[in-house]
């Protein structure tokens, strides 16, 4: 199983003030499915002390992305996508 750095988009659930699309980098297998991605994203946020950040994992034309609860934006994490 080969692991690769995967950049995942994190979008706010509602998009209140102070929220924006951010990205995080994960080490996942090339063949990772939605379940494995959800576990990796959840672990990434838990390791940073941001509980219940993930609302959903979904897919669009650009690939998988994570819907993040707006409350998680009170903490510093990820890289803003401009």
XYZ file of C-alpha atoms in Angstrom:
82
model
C 0.000 0.000 0.000
C 1.574 3.239 -1.159
C 0.789 6.360 0.824
C 0.766 9.789 -0.712
C 0.159 13.310 0.531
C -3.411 14.202 -0.291
C -4.773 17.729 -0.064
C -8.391 17.808 1.039
C -10.640 20.857 0.767
C -12.533 21.773 3.912
C -15.591 23.945 3.383
C -17.725 25.561 6.094
C -21.130 24.044 6.694
C -22.984 27.375 6.616
C -20.274 29.927 5.803
C -20.754 32.387 8.621
C -18.405 35.335 9.033
C -14.824 34.230 9.707
C -15.138 30.958 7.817
C -13.590 30.098 4.462
C -12.471 27.144 2.398
C -9.257 25.717 3.831
C -7.120 22.745 2.893
C -5.418 20.075 4.969
C -2.803 17.521 3.930
C -3.245 13.859 4.788
C -1.191 10.724 4.154
C -3.567 8.254 2.521
C -3.252 5.228 0.290
C -3.820 5.943 -3.401
C -6.793 3.610 -3.263
C -8.371 5.164 -0.150
C -12.154 5.204 -0.149
C -14.614 7.589 1.497
C -14.612 5.644 4.783
C -10.804 5.742 5.066
C -10.824 9.435 4.195
C -13.424 10.136 6.880
C -11.307 8.320 9.479
C -8.157 10.214 8.449
C -9.873 13.614 8.488
C -11.484 12.904 11.858
C -8.133 11.817 13.282
C -6.430 14.932 11.855
C -8.898 17.235 13.641
C -8.893 15.187 16.871
C -5.091 15.364 17.061
C -5.442 19.156 17.028
C -8.063 19.188 19.791
C -10.914 20.220 17.497
C -13.684 17.804 18.404
C -16.736 17.340 16.182
C -15.266 19.398 13.342
C -16.385 17.110 10.531
C -20.010 17.329 9.463
C -19.767 15.294 6.246
C -17.472 13.959 3.523
C -18.829 14.408 0.015
C -17.745 14.380 -3.622
C -17.888 16.847 -6.494
C -16.176 17.175 -9.890
C -12.890 18.095 -8.158
C -12.916 15.072 -5.838
C -13.700 14.482 -2.186
C -14.087 17.372 0.217
C -14.972 17.770 3.876
C -17.852 19.847 5.197
C -16.692 21.365 8.478
C -18.917 22.678 11.264
C -18.511 26.434 11.465
C -17.657 26.245 15.187
C -14.360 24.573 14.249
C -13.206 27.828 12.686
C -12.666 29.299 16.158
C -9.343 27.386 16.107
C -6.366 27.908 13.815
C -6.001 25.024 11.370
C -5.387 24.296 7.711
C -4.391 26.611 4.903
C -6.894 29.144 3.536
C -7.693 28.575 -0.136
C -7.785 31.931 -1.887
